[in-house]
XYZ file of C-alpha atoms in Angstrom:
775
model
C 30.054 74.479 111.541
C 31.074 74.360 107.907
C 28.629 77.120 106.933
C 29.725 79.235 109.888
C 33.348 78.952 108.720
C 32.431 80.839 105.551
C 30.476 83.541 107.285
C 33.449 85.321 108.773
C 35.529 85.806 105.587
C 32.376 86.607 103.657
C 31.343 89.162 106.251
C 34.840 90.593 106.252
C 34.798 90.893 102.465
C 31.415 92.584 102.505
C 32.539 94.928 105.276
C 35.675 95.863 103.351
C 33.669 96.421 100.200
C 31.171 98.548 102.096
C 33.966 100.491 103.743
C 35.637 101.027 100.357
C 32.336 102.121 98.881
C 31.806 104.538 101.764
C 35.314 105.934 101.243
C 34.679 106.335 97.529
C 31.319 107.979 98.150
C 32.827 110.251 100.787
C 35.692 111.137 98.449
C 33.246 111.773 95.665
C 31.218 114.076 97.936
C 34.394 115.965 98.863
C 35.757 116.174 95.297
C 32.518 116.755 93.362
C 32.098 120.443 94.298
C 35.605 121.140 93.017
C 35.024 119.476 89.640
C 35.320 121.961 86.792
C 32.299 123.507 85.153
C 31.364 121.709 81.926
C 30.543 124.910 80.060
C 33.792 124.491 78.150
C 32.225 121.338 76.706
C 28.656 122.519 76.288
C 29.914 125.725 74.641
C 32.860 124.166 72.820
C 35.268 126.829 71.541
C 38.279 124.989 70.137
C 41.540 126.668 69.211
C 41.162 126.896 65.463
C 44.167 128.131 63.465
C 44.317 131.060 61.111
C 43.581 129.845 57.596
C 44.451 131.681 54.399
C 42.730 131.061 51.070
C 43.306 131.968 47.448
C 40.716 133.839 45.432
C 39.445 130.432 44.244
C 39.016 129.254 47.846
C 42.052 126.950 47.971
C 43.886 126.719 51.293
C 47.330 128.269 50.839
C 48.490 128.744 54.433
C 47.721 127.958 58.046
C 49.106 129.349 61.290
C 48.534 128.225 64.860
C 49.869 125.802 67.437
C 46.932 123.496 66.827
C 45.977 122.484 63.325
C 42.284 121.801 63.603
C 39.154 121.539 61.472
C 35.943 121.209 63.470
C 33.262 118.838 62.140
C 29.790 117.872 63.297
C 29.227 114.244 64.238
C 26.788 113.880 61.328
C 29.591 114.748 58.906
C 31.935 112.064 60.243
C 31.817 108.945 58.045
C 30.290 105.880 59.718
C 33.484 103.924 59.034
C 35.562 106.542 60.817
C 33.365 106.400 63.906
C 33.502 102.608 63.925
C 37.294 102.602 63.521
C 37.600 104.912 66.536
C 35.313 102.713 68.652
C 37.209 99.580 67.626
C 40.525 101.145 68.561
C 39.579 103.019 71.698
C 36.241 102.059 73.264
C 34.122 99.330 71.684
C 31.461 99.546 74.449
C 31.200 103.335 74.288
C 27.469 103.316 73.589
C 26.815 100.751 76.365
C 28.706 102.047 79.418
C 27.997 105.095 81.555
C 31.436 106.689 81.376
C 33.457 103.896 82.958
C 33.585 100.506 81.253
C 33.700 98.025 84.146
C 33.884 95.091 81.721
C 36.829 96.756 80.047
C 38.490 97.394 83.410
C 38.239 93.724 84.393
C 39.428 92.574 80.949
C 42.403 94.966 81.049
C 43.308 93.875 84.583
C 43.263 90.192 83.607
C 45.283 90.860 80.464
C 47.875 92.861 82.362
C 48.083 90.174 85.070
C 48.668 87.440 82.484
C 51.230 89.485 80.529
C 53.005 90.612 83.675
C 52.793 94.326 82.913
C 50.523 97.234 82.104
C 49.796 96.419 78.474
C 46.150 97.418 78.290
C 44.410 100.471 79.621
C 40.760 100.922 80.443
C 40.224 104.578 79.645
C 36.946 105.171 77.839
C 36.401 107.870 75.241
C 34.480 109.836 77.882
C 37.422 109.588 80.293
C 39.776 110.747 77.540
C 37.534 113.754 76.894
C 37.652 114.560 80.613
C 41.427 114.241 80.647
C 42.022 116.252 77.463
C 39.819 119.154 78.481
C 40.364 119.429 82.209
C 43.223 117.357 83.624
C 46.984 117.094 83.497
C 48.820 114.042 82.187
C 50.259 113.035 85.566
C 49.614 109.402 86.500
C 48.300 109.501 90.078
C 45.365 107.901 91.867
C 43.928 111.336 92.629
C 43.919 112.369 89.006
C 42.454 109.024 87.926
C 39.705 109.303 90.519
C 38.887 112.831 89.399
C 38.876 111.609 85.800
C 36.281 108.938 86.644
C 34.044 111.440 88.448
C 34.317 113.836 85.535
C 33.399 111.051 83.166
C 30.214 110.408 85.132
C 29.415 114.117 85.147
C 29.992 114.405 81.391
C 27.818 111.365 80.672
C 25.065 112.897 82.769
C 25.283 116.255 80.958
C 25.907 115.303 77.323
C 24.620 112.742 74.875
C 26.870 110.000 73.551
C 27.057 111.633 70.130
C 28.009 114.953 71.695
C 30.810 113.291 73.666
C 32.085 111.461 70.589
C 31.964 114.685 68.569
C 34.106 116.450 71.194
C 36.577 113.578 71.122
C 36.767 113.538 67.322
C 37.513 117.269 67.235
C 39.791 117.600 70.259
C 42.095 114.577 70.369
C 45.761 115.102 69.468
C 46.913 112.981 66.521
C 50.502 114.087 65.892
C 52.001 116.589 63.414
C 50.225 119.418 65.313
C 46.910 117.905 64.182
C 44.030 118.126 66.622
C 40.974 116.172 65.582
C 40.405 113.646 62.849
C 39.334 116.154 60.191
C 42.635 118.012 60.472
C 44.581 114.736 60.567
C 42.919 113.496 57.367
C 44.037 116.660 55.600
C 47.530 116.646 57.065
C 48.390 112.975 56.595
C 46.484 112.242 53.387
C 45.653 115.625 51.882
C 41.924 114.820 51.827
C 38.755 115.963 53.576
C 37.565 113.513 56.216
C 34.614 112.394 54.099
C 36.923 111.263 51.274
C 39.384 109.016 53.105
C 39.341 105.249 52.605
C 38.759 102.518 55.181
C 42.508 101.838 55.322
C 43.188 105.517 56.006
C 40.457 105.617 58.641
C 42.055 102.708 60.456
C 45.458 104.413 60.306
C 44.051 107.586 61.859
C 42.043 105.688 64.464
C 45.250 104.059 65.671
C 46.944 107.375 66.444
C 45.354 108.495 69.766
C 47.031 105.701 71.734
C 50.517 107.033 70.876
C 50.603 109.836 68.264
C 54.403 109.823 68.060
C 54.993 106.078 68.018
C 52.260 105.361 65.447
C 52.887 108.450 63.301
C 52.888 107.241 59.650
C 55.283 110.018 58.653
C 57.886 109.279 61.333
C 57.295 105.562 61.994
C 55.551 104.039 58.965
C 56.220 100.414 60.023
C 54.762 100.813 63.518
C 51.880 102.808 62.084
C 51.108 99.933 59.721
C 51.076 97.422 62.586
C 48.721 99.636 64.557
C 46.476 100.054 61.513
C 46.310 96.286 61.079
C 45.274 95.914 64.719
C 42.441 98.410 64.224
C 41.251 96.640 61.085
C 41.331 93.297 62.883
C 39.270 94.678 65.760
C 36.786 96.181 63.285
C 36.376 92.730 61.741
C 35.969 91.066 65.143
C 33.236 93.560 66.026
C 31.527 92.969 62.634
C 31.971 96.578 61.587
C 33.474 95.290 58.325
C 33.441 91.994 56.439
C 36.355 89.800 55.364
C 36.567 91.337 51.903
C 36.714 94.902 53.265
C 39.284 93.854 55.846
C 41.601 92.203 53.329
C 41.225 95.002 50.792
C 42.027 97.688 53.361
C 44.975 95.711 54.691
C 46.518 95.505 51.206
C 45.993 99.161 50.287
C 49.225 101.124 49.958
C 48.738 104.463 51.686
C 50.087 107.661 50.176
C 51.039 109.536 53.339
C 52.020 113.165 52.870
C 55.655 113.359 53.870
C 55.680 117.099 54.400
C 52.797 118.414 56.426
C 53.270 122.039 55.358
C 52.569 121.253 51.722
C 49.623 123.028 50.163
C 48.240 122.708 46.680
C 49.539 126.223 46.023
C 53.102 127.269 46.943
C 52.629 130.687 48.502
C 54.812 130.811 51.623
C 56.017 134.398 51.215
C 52.511 135.609 50.502
C 51.003 133.692 53.433
C 53.613 135.168 55.753
C 52.582 138.665 54.654
C 48.978 137.836 55.555
C 50.065 136.368 58.902
C 51.904 139.574 59.796
C 48.841 141.694 58.988
C 46.598 139.431 61.067
C 48.954 139.393 64.041
C 49.325 143.173 63.956
C 45.549 143.485 64.157
C 44.490 140.601 66.415
C 47.704 139.635 68.261
C 47.704 136.057 69.628
C 43.991 135.634 68.929
C 44.880 135.528 65.253
C 46.233 132.003 65.736
C 43.414 130.508 67.824
C 40.127 132.157 66.875
C 39.514 130.445 63.547
C 39.880 133.487 61.313
C 39.587 132.773 57.610
C 41.382 135.206 55.325
C 40.331 135.309 51.693
C 43.018 136.892 49.562
C 43.422 138.269 46.056
C 45.984 135.608 45.139
C 45.060 133.486 42.127
C 46.093 129.833 42.416
C 46.661 129.680 38.642
C 48.826 132.786 38.634
C 50.738 131.730 41.749
C 51.543 128.295 40.360
C 52.791 129.917 37.173
C 54.912 132.410 39.130
C 56.390 129.730 41.400
C 57.375 127.547 38.452
C 58.750 130.544 36.549
C 61.026 131.665 39.390
C 62.273 128.157 40.168
C 63.009 127.451 36.523
C 64.621 130.830 35.887
C 66.904 130.583 38.909
C 67.960 127.000 38.178
C 68.682 127.809 34.523
C 70.781 130.799 35.548
C 72.605 128.702 38.154
C 73.381 125.995 35.599
C 74.817 128.600 33.225
C 77.321 129.518 35.922
C 78.530 125.928 36.359
C 78.674 123.214 39.004
C 80.250 124.090 42.362
C 80.841 120.522 43.534
C 80.004 118.611 46.706
C 78.379 120.523 49.545
C 80.127 118.475 52.245
C 81.413 114.986 52.966
C 80.286 112.196 55.280
C 82.520 109.407 56.524
C 81.144 106.041 55.439
C 82.701 103.080 57.216
C 82.793 99.541 55.873
C 79.378 98.027 55.202
C 77.234 101.101 55.868
C 73.505 100.618 56.226
C 70.539 102.676 55.046
C 70.319 104.026 58.575
C 73.896 105.326 58.252
C 72.965 107.047 55.001
C 69.953 108.707 56.592
C 72.086 109.846 59.525
C 74.523 111.460 57.115
C 71.680 113.353 55.428
C 69.553 114.123 58.495
C 70.394 117.837 58.533
C 69.830 118.273 54.796
C 66.390 119.381 53.670
C 64.682 119.192 50.320
C 63.882 122.244 48.246
C 60.784 121.280 46.312
C 62.084 118.836 43.698
C 65.783 119.224 44.549
C 66.754 116.407 46.922
C 69.817 115.823 49.109
C 71.745 112.683 48.212
C 74.847 110.775 49.261
C 77.419 109.540 46.752
C 78.074 105.825 47.238
C 80.342 105.133 44.280
C 81.903 107.111 41.434
C 83.248 106.222 38.014
C 83.871 108.341 34.927
C 80.584 107.129 33.453
C 78.245 106.880 36.418
C 77.646 108.051 39.960
C 75.740 105.833 42.374
C 73.780 107.792 44.966
C 71.414 107.290 47.873
C 68.593 109.839 47.924
C 67.283 110.885 51.305
C 64.140 108.907 51.949
C 65.353 105.494 50.867
C 66.056 105.357 47.109
C 69.351 104.203 45.544
C 70.095 104.707 41.838
C 72.799 105.508 39.282
C 73.142 108.765 37.379
C 74.839 108.653 33.998
C 74.771 110.162 30.523
C 73.037 113.530 30.328
C 72.304 113.399 34.041
C 76.029 113.509 34.751
C 76.941 116.203 32.239
C 76.456 119.179 34.560
C 78.829 117.769 37.216
C 81.345 116.049 34.925
C 84.167 118.479 35.687
C 84.021 117.520 39.376
C 84.702 113.836 38.689
C 88.262 112.610 38.722
C 91.594 113.519 40.288
C 91.851 116.805 38.402
C 88.879 118.247 40.258
C 89.587 120.295 43.428
C 89.779 118.000 46.451
C 87.212 120.034 48.434
C 84.658 119.905 45.612
C 85.294 116.528 43.999
C 82.566 113.917 43.753
C 83.741 110.902 45.716
C 82.276 108.346 48.069
C 80.559 110.153 50.955
C 79.984 113.392 49.065
C 76.722 115.176 49.889
C 75.152 116.461 46.680
C 71.761 117.399 45.221
C 69.754 115.476 42.643
C 66.732 116.406 40.575
C 64.645 114.875 37.807
C 64.808 116.436 34.351
C 61.875 117.066 32.017
C 62.000 113.411 30.924
C 61.858 112.100 34.481
C 65.516 111.060 34.550
C 67.698 111.777 37.579
C 70.442 114.363 37.170
C 72.971 115.995 39.456
C 71.891 119.476 40.447
C 72.659 121.997 43.187
C 70.950 124.552 45.378
C 71.273 128.001 43.755
C 72.986 130.805 45.623
C 71.221 133.536 43.642
C 67.809 134.879 44.608
C 64.843 136.004 42.529
C 61.353 137.403 42.878
C 58.193 137.832 40.835
C 55.043 139.768 41.646
C 51.967 140.506 39.581
C 48.768 142.419 40.126
C 45.588 143.504 38.428
C 46.276 147.065 37.253
C 42.585 147.940 37.490
C 42.515 147.879 41.300
C 45.942 146.702 42.564
C 44.853 143.177 43.597
C 48.000 141.048 43.937
C 47.588 137.926 41.802
C 50.953 136.245 42.367
C 53.886 136.816 44.690
C 57.077 134.785 44.940
C 59.490 136.472 47.327
C 62.462 134.185 46.794
C 63.689 130.807 45.569
C 62.787 128.855 48.721
C 61.041 130.284 51.783
C 62.418 127.527 54.026
C 65.998 128.517 53.122
C 65.565 132.284 53.045
C 62.511 134.024 54.496
C 63.586 137.463 53.287
C 60.779 138.671 51.012
C 62.524 140.234 48.039
C 59.243 141.532 46.605
C 58.502 143.836 49.529
C 61.833 144.192 51.332
C 64.626 144.232 48.750
C 65.473 147.799 47.764
C 67.578 147.335 44.634
C 68.718 149.484 41.757
C 66.132 149.091 38.967
C 68.520 150.041 36.168
C 66.960 150.738 32.784
C 63.573 149.441 33.907
C 63.254 152.830 35.628
C 63.688 154.792 32.382
C 59.979 154.798 31.470
C 59.243 157.034 34.459
C 61.843 159.544 33.265
C 60.430 159.381 29.739
C 56.921 159.898 31.111
C 58.125 163.032 32.904
C 59.682 164.215 29.642
C 56.348 163.914 27.797
C 54.893 166.395 30.277
C 57.739 168.785 29.490
C 57.055 168.876 25.756
C 59.063 165.901 24.532
C 57.348 163.630 22.016
C 58.082 160.150 20.689
C 59.503 161.890 17.618
C 61.827 164.284 19.451
C 65.361 163.884 18.109
C 68.030 163.444 20.803
C 71.718 162.789 20.303
C 73.194 159.470 21.363
C 76.706 160.823 21.881
C 79.341 160.775 24.676
C 78.915 162.865 27.832
C 81.139 163.563 30.833
C 80.070 164.946 34.220
C 82.024 166.094 37.231
C 81.276 165.128 40.848
C 79.103 168.187 41.504
C 76.699 167.074 38.784
C 76.454 163.424 39.906
C 76.499 163.841 43.669
C 79.424 161.457 44.117
C 82.321 161.222 41.657
C 83.093 162.078 38.024
C 80.960 160.067 35.632
C 81.164 159.183 31.974
C 78.046 157.178 31.152
C 78.225 154.502 28.464
C 75.684 152.556 26.481
C 75.451 148.832 27.154
C 77.132 147.948 23.879
C 79.716 150.744 24.208
C 78.594 152.287 20.918
C 77.001 155.621 20.010
C 74.495 155.999 17.172
C 74.067 159.743 16.998
C 70.719 161.559 16.674
C 67.635 159.363 17.077
C 63.971 159.615 17.972
C 62.920 159.244 21.597
C 60.887 156.129 20.678
C 63.949 154.449 19.202
C 66.082 155.446 22.174
C 63.779 153.718 24.658
C 63.392 150.703 22.410
C 67.181 150.310 22.294
C 67.606 151.431 25.934
C 70.139 154.109 25.048
C 71.720 155.418 28.248
C 73.135 158.619 26.793
C 69.746 159.673 25.460
C 68.145 159.041 28.867
C 70.775 161.164 30.582
C 70.240 163.994 28.118
C 66.477 163.833 28.665
C 66.899 164.041 32.444
C 69.417 166.854 32.036
C 66.807 168.796 30.073
C 63.821 168.275 32.396
C 66.116 168.508 35.475
C 66.631 165.797 38.111
C 64.661 167.834 40.646
C 61.567 167.807 38.435
C 61.956 164.064 37.792
C 62.413 163.305 41.501
C 59.135 165.014 42.288
C 57.377 163.496 39.258
C 58.140 159.856 40.105
C 56.290 160.157 43.419
C 53.111 160.124 41.328
C 53.858 156.431 40.684
C 54.308 155.637 44.365
C 58.093 155.888 44.600
C 59.771 157.384 47.659
C 61.787 160.422 46.583
C 64.452 159.850 49.256
C 65.531 156.632 47.533
C 66.009 158.471 44.225
C 68.402 161.389 44.779
C 68.063 164.221 42.219
C 71.215 163.472 40.224
C 71.655 162.572 36.585
C 72.361 158.944 37.521
C 68.620 158.688 38.209
C 68.168 158.450 34.428
C 69.802 155.009 34.516
C 67.921 153.727 37.540
C 70.632 154.325 40.125
C 68.073 154.863 42.882
C 66.470 152.053 44.864
C 63.069 150.399 44.552
C 61.407 147.138 45.519
C 59.688 144.872 42.991
C 56.386 145.799 44.672
C 57.045 149.492 44.049
C 58.006 148.770 40.449
C 54.873 146.737 39.737
C 52.762 149.515 41.248
C 54.536 152.052 39.057
C 54.023 150.094 35.842
C 50.369 149.589 36.765
C 49.897 153.333 36.180
C 50.880 152.895 32.532
C 48.811 149.716 32.239
C 45.531 151.154 33.575
C 45.513 154.459 31.726
C 47.204 156.704 34.260
C 45.686 155.895 37.653
C 47.604 155.116 40.811
C 46.187 152.039 42.508
C 47.439 150.739 45.838
C 48.535 147.074 45.781
C 46.462 145.014 48.223
C 46.277 141.300 48.961
C 43.439 140.665 51.451
C 39.871 140.684 50.111
C 38.062 139.909 53.350
C 38.500 138.441 56.824
C 35.874 136.170 58.363
C 35.593 134.940 61.932
C 35.016 131.285 62.857
C 31.273 131.681 62.361
C 31.579 133.198 58.916
C 30.891 136.781 59.941
C 32.834 139.343 57.913
C 35.280 141.127 60.184
C 36.895 143.276 57.499
C 36.521 143.701 53.760
C 38.656 145.500 51.190
C 37.110 148.280 49.176
C 39.885 149.221 46.760
C 39.718 152.259 44.550
C 39.649 151.272 40.899
C 41.126 152.989 37.874
C 38.503 155.487 36.786
C 36.354 154.711 39.837
C 37.893 156.491 42.782
C 41.584 155.919 42.174
C 43.779 159.010 42.042
C 44.858 160.041 38.558
C 48.638 160.014 38.554
C 49.394 161.005 34.968
C 47.516 162.239 31.925
C 45.666 159.489 30.031
C 47.531 160.626 26.924
C 50.842 160.143 28.711
C 49.894 156.599 29.731
C 48.755 155.815 26.183
C 51.952 157.025 24.541
C 54.162 155.357 27.160
C 52.351 152.072 26.573
C 52.939 152.484 22.862
C 56.660 153.086 23.498
C 56.917 150.069 25.796
C 55.135 147.878 23.266
C 57.890 148.718 20.795
C 60.476 147.556 23.364
C 58.812 144.142 23.133
C 58.226 144.176 19.391
C 61.670 145.256 18.296
C 63.830 146.270 21.243
C 65.577 144.631 24.174
C 62.599 142.400 25.039
C 61.813 140.784 21.668
C 61.971 137.321 23.313
C 58.508 138.071 24.709
C 57.099 137.927 21.169
C 57.229 134.149 21.475
C 53.983 134.464 23.457
C 52.282 135.465 20.203
C 50.490 138.473 21.646
C 50.315 142.086 20.511
C 49.261 143.580 23.840
C 52.552 143.106 25.688
C 54.593 146.083 26.850
C 57.581 146.386 29.141
C 61.175 147.267 29.795
C 64.326 145.371 30.652
C 66.658 146.569 33.388
C 70.310 145.782 34.036
C 72.506 147.581 36.544
C 76.252 148.249 36.476
C 78.420 145.124 36.461
C 75.276 143.006 35.914
C 74.418 143.122 39.625
C 70.617 143.269 39.204
C 68.486 142.072 36.301
C 64.852 143.096 35.846
C 61.917 142.879 33.532
C 58.823 144.959 34.197
C 55.850 144.750 31.895
C 52.167 144.206 31.334
C 49.486 142.825 29.088
C 45.711 142.882 29.124
C 44.586 142.736 32.750
C 47.927 141.936 34.401
C 51.174 143.712 35.201
C 54.199 141.754 36.431
C 57.773 142.348 37.564
C 60.605 139.815 37.652
C 63.966 140.390 39.375
C 67.083 138.301 39.930
C 70.260 139.052 41.907
C 72.335 138.120 44.958
C 71.443 139.151 48.495
C 75.051 140.200 48.953
C 75.131 142.286 45.775
C 77.733 141.175 43.276
C 77.801 140.492 39.584
C 75.506 137.918 38.052
C 78.108 137.375 35.381
C 78.873 138.776 31.949
C 75.832 139.332 29.743
C 73.377 138.284 32.480
C 71.094 141.149 31.499
C 67.462 141.765 32.246
C 66.645 140.255 28.876
C 68.727 137.140 29.543
C 68.089 136.455 33.238
C 64.788 138.129 34.248
C 62.732 138.237 31.058
C 62.515 134.402 30.735
C 60.827 134.249 34.158
C 58.356 136.938 33.101
C 57.612 135.141 29.831
C 57.095 131.822 31.607
C 54.672 133.414 34.048
C 52.766 135.538 31.538
C 52.388 132.636 29.122
C 50.266 130.802 31.693
C 48.694 133.770 33.455
C 47.350 135.229 30.200
C 46.284 131.964 28.610
C 42.773 132.430 27.265
C 42.754 136.168 27.989
C 41.607 138.113 24.942
C 43.655 141.102 23.868
C 41.880 144.361 24.647
C 42.738 147.161 22.213
C 43.527 150.477 23.836
C 41.228 153.353 23.040
C 43.003 156.504 21.876
C 42.387 159.211 24.519
C 40.963 162.566 23.583
C 43.717 165.043 22.782
C 45.962 162.479 21.047
C 46.687 162.999 17.385
C 48.226 160.441 15.058
C 50.163 161.805 12.132
C 52.925 160.674 9.827
C 56.492 161.842 10.363
C 59.877 161.597 8.741
C 61.748 158.953 10.812
C 65.056 160.786 10.404
C 64.031 164.318 11.355
C 60.973 163.619 13.481
C 59.075 166.324 11.566
C 55.609 165.910 10.091
C 55.286 164.709 6.527
C 53.808 167.536 4.483
C 51.309 165.467 2.490
C 50.591 162.983 5.303
C 51.335 159.996 3.071
C 55.022 159.285 3.568
C 57.147 158.396 6.565
C 55.786 156.505 9.604
C 52.786 157.001 11.901
C 53.342 158.490 15.338
C 51.238 159.672 18.295
C 51.405 163.179 19.751
C 49.704 165.382 22.272
C 47.589 167.676 20.122
C 49.420 170.729 21.449
C 52.860 169.237 20.817
C 52.602 168.372 17.126
C 56.006 168.811 15.417
C 56.581 171.229 12.546
C 56.120 170.118 8.940
C 59.051 169.149 6.719
C 58.507 172.026 4.305
C 59.081 174.525 7.077
C 55.479 175.420 7.851
C 54.709 176.041 11.458
C 52.807 173.519 13.552
C 49.297 174.484 14.715
C 49.262 177.062 17.455
C 49.236 175.673 20.958
C 51.079 175.845 24.248
C 54.797 175.525 23.647
C 54.130 174.047 20.193
C 57.660 173.938 18.836
C 59.572 175.742 21.511
C 60.378 172.682 23.673
C 61.960 170.922 20.709
C 63.986 174.037 19.868
C 65.166 174.291 23.472
C 66.122 170.628 23.479
C 68.144 171.060 20.316
C 69.935 173.977 21.822
C 70.845 172.068 24.961
C 71.585 168.597 23.682
C 73.114 168.818 20.251
């Protein structure tokens, strides 16, 4: 009887189990045909972002919804694989897609804890879910997930499945896959991360947001410790490795868009080109764009612009607090962070909250968790905004939102975000390859690319193109032109009556053309343009790549009253630098697809090798000589601090000091620096090209040309050097006195004793005509 009593419940249990099994089998038969094809796994084509590289191969930009770097399973460190198994699926290599032991263990754990604390999803099931299924939590989806797991296990090896998981799983911060996450969180390739970093990454799949070390460092640490503990329990690591990894302080990258090279404006230019050509595929197909940008040059340019803008801004004085936050009694660090949550950093300029103020010190909380006092030199810049005499809406008081920055000695000082903008661009004059491009002070604040988009008046930096035109009309460096007052009516200027002045308001009378450019004499430039005619000059400047419509044919063109971008200016100066050839600036060397096949490759024309000749080689040689004198003894003598003899260039300052420029070149590089406001208004008295723009150029060129040997310029055929009287510009009769000067052979000046110059086209006539018109 007793044995019979057990038969019924046992039979019932077996019947139920059999019925359940039949239902599951039937369901599997029904669902199996509708399971997705696994070709997406067997022919894995992940969404790989567009990546942009410098000429040295450094990553400088990345675009795409998914930040991903695909790796083969053999390239994944053993410790990384073990950390993943410890965190997600310790029996991965034992089960067939569903871990029944894990299911039972999770069920028991959840029953004891009274809630769903443990899951039983295997790595294979996660692969099935990530590739094919939605995130909805239903029995149907779970059942399909299990069937897919079986199908995947039947079709792929364990290593293949793990490789898919390692490359596909989402790990926060737009990172897909562990290789991308290693780079994003720690700035390292996967093969270089430590055990502690591996454990941190392995803890992310469970909850990428909750365990994100950037957003939730404390919870991320707890999760990492759990992974390390599991690795020890599974004998993947020993006690010493466990303890060492647990104690390691991780340097997590706070800002995921940081690259070793700051090239946001440049990268955006590349992105636009790629999108125009490939549309949305540009962001998912794994294109690799190798550019002409030099990491060394770009770093130098970035530092130069930042430093130049900040120094200018400090010369103009402190503007006071940006805003104010109400701090109640006993505020916490969380309150401070809330007050600063909408304030972003700008490189090394940080938002901060004033906690206390005295005449000698200001106590601040810097966003991110650091409290300190600023005093002494660090307070000097903002001293006028401390105390009751300061304007109430600018005064430094408790709750004031300000900016702080470390000085050259590493001491904190009060700073501010500049309102002015600046730009710097450089290229190789031999072929137009862009070596550095900084389109503004901070791309995150202002994405307007001043190098390519800002049409501004170039001022006196445009004069060399007018002088170059004059050389073709018979002028020489020794031509004497009067620096004397002029007045023009509206019909001559195209707008209103005009009485041009020199920068210093003085007139020096007759002088040689070389001296006039060196001193940037406005009246001489106007007289030159008046002689060659604005119409001729307007047509001539197109040889340098300028658009004639932005340079109306009026006498104001002589002073740079037209409009040009820094990119146009650097292209124009490249013509002088390379001996007279017009090269087209370019910035992409080649484009490769995800498999390394070359999709497109640049084949630029080089100076003397396919590039169009824009001006006579003699013209370029003499203009370079003139521009070298601007550096050696004119408005750009500050550049002599670089200790080089191959530098040439021209300052530019527009009316009311609205725009400041310096355009110049040395051996193998031509660069242009500009500074001004987006809403054009004065930079302030005496903020000239030499004062505001030239320091940026010097800073950049000092690093860009370090180690570059000076290359002497060969004298072109048809150039004659002879000695002249510096006062009259005429040749010295015995060739021993006066100073040396270069001339076109056909434009040699007459001798001092009255003898005629050698016969040639328009030998003396142009000078006679000039005298008649200008004196």
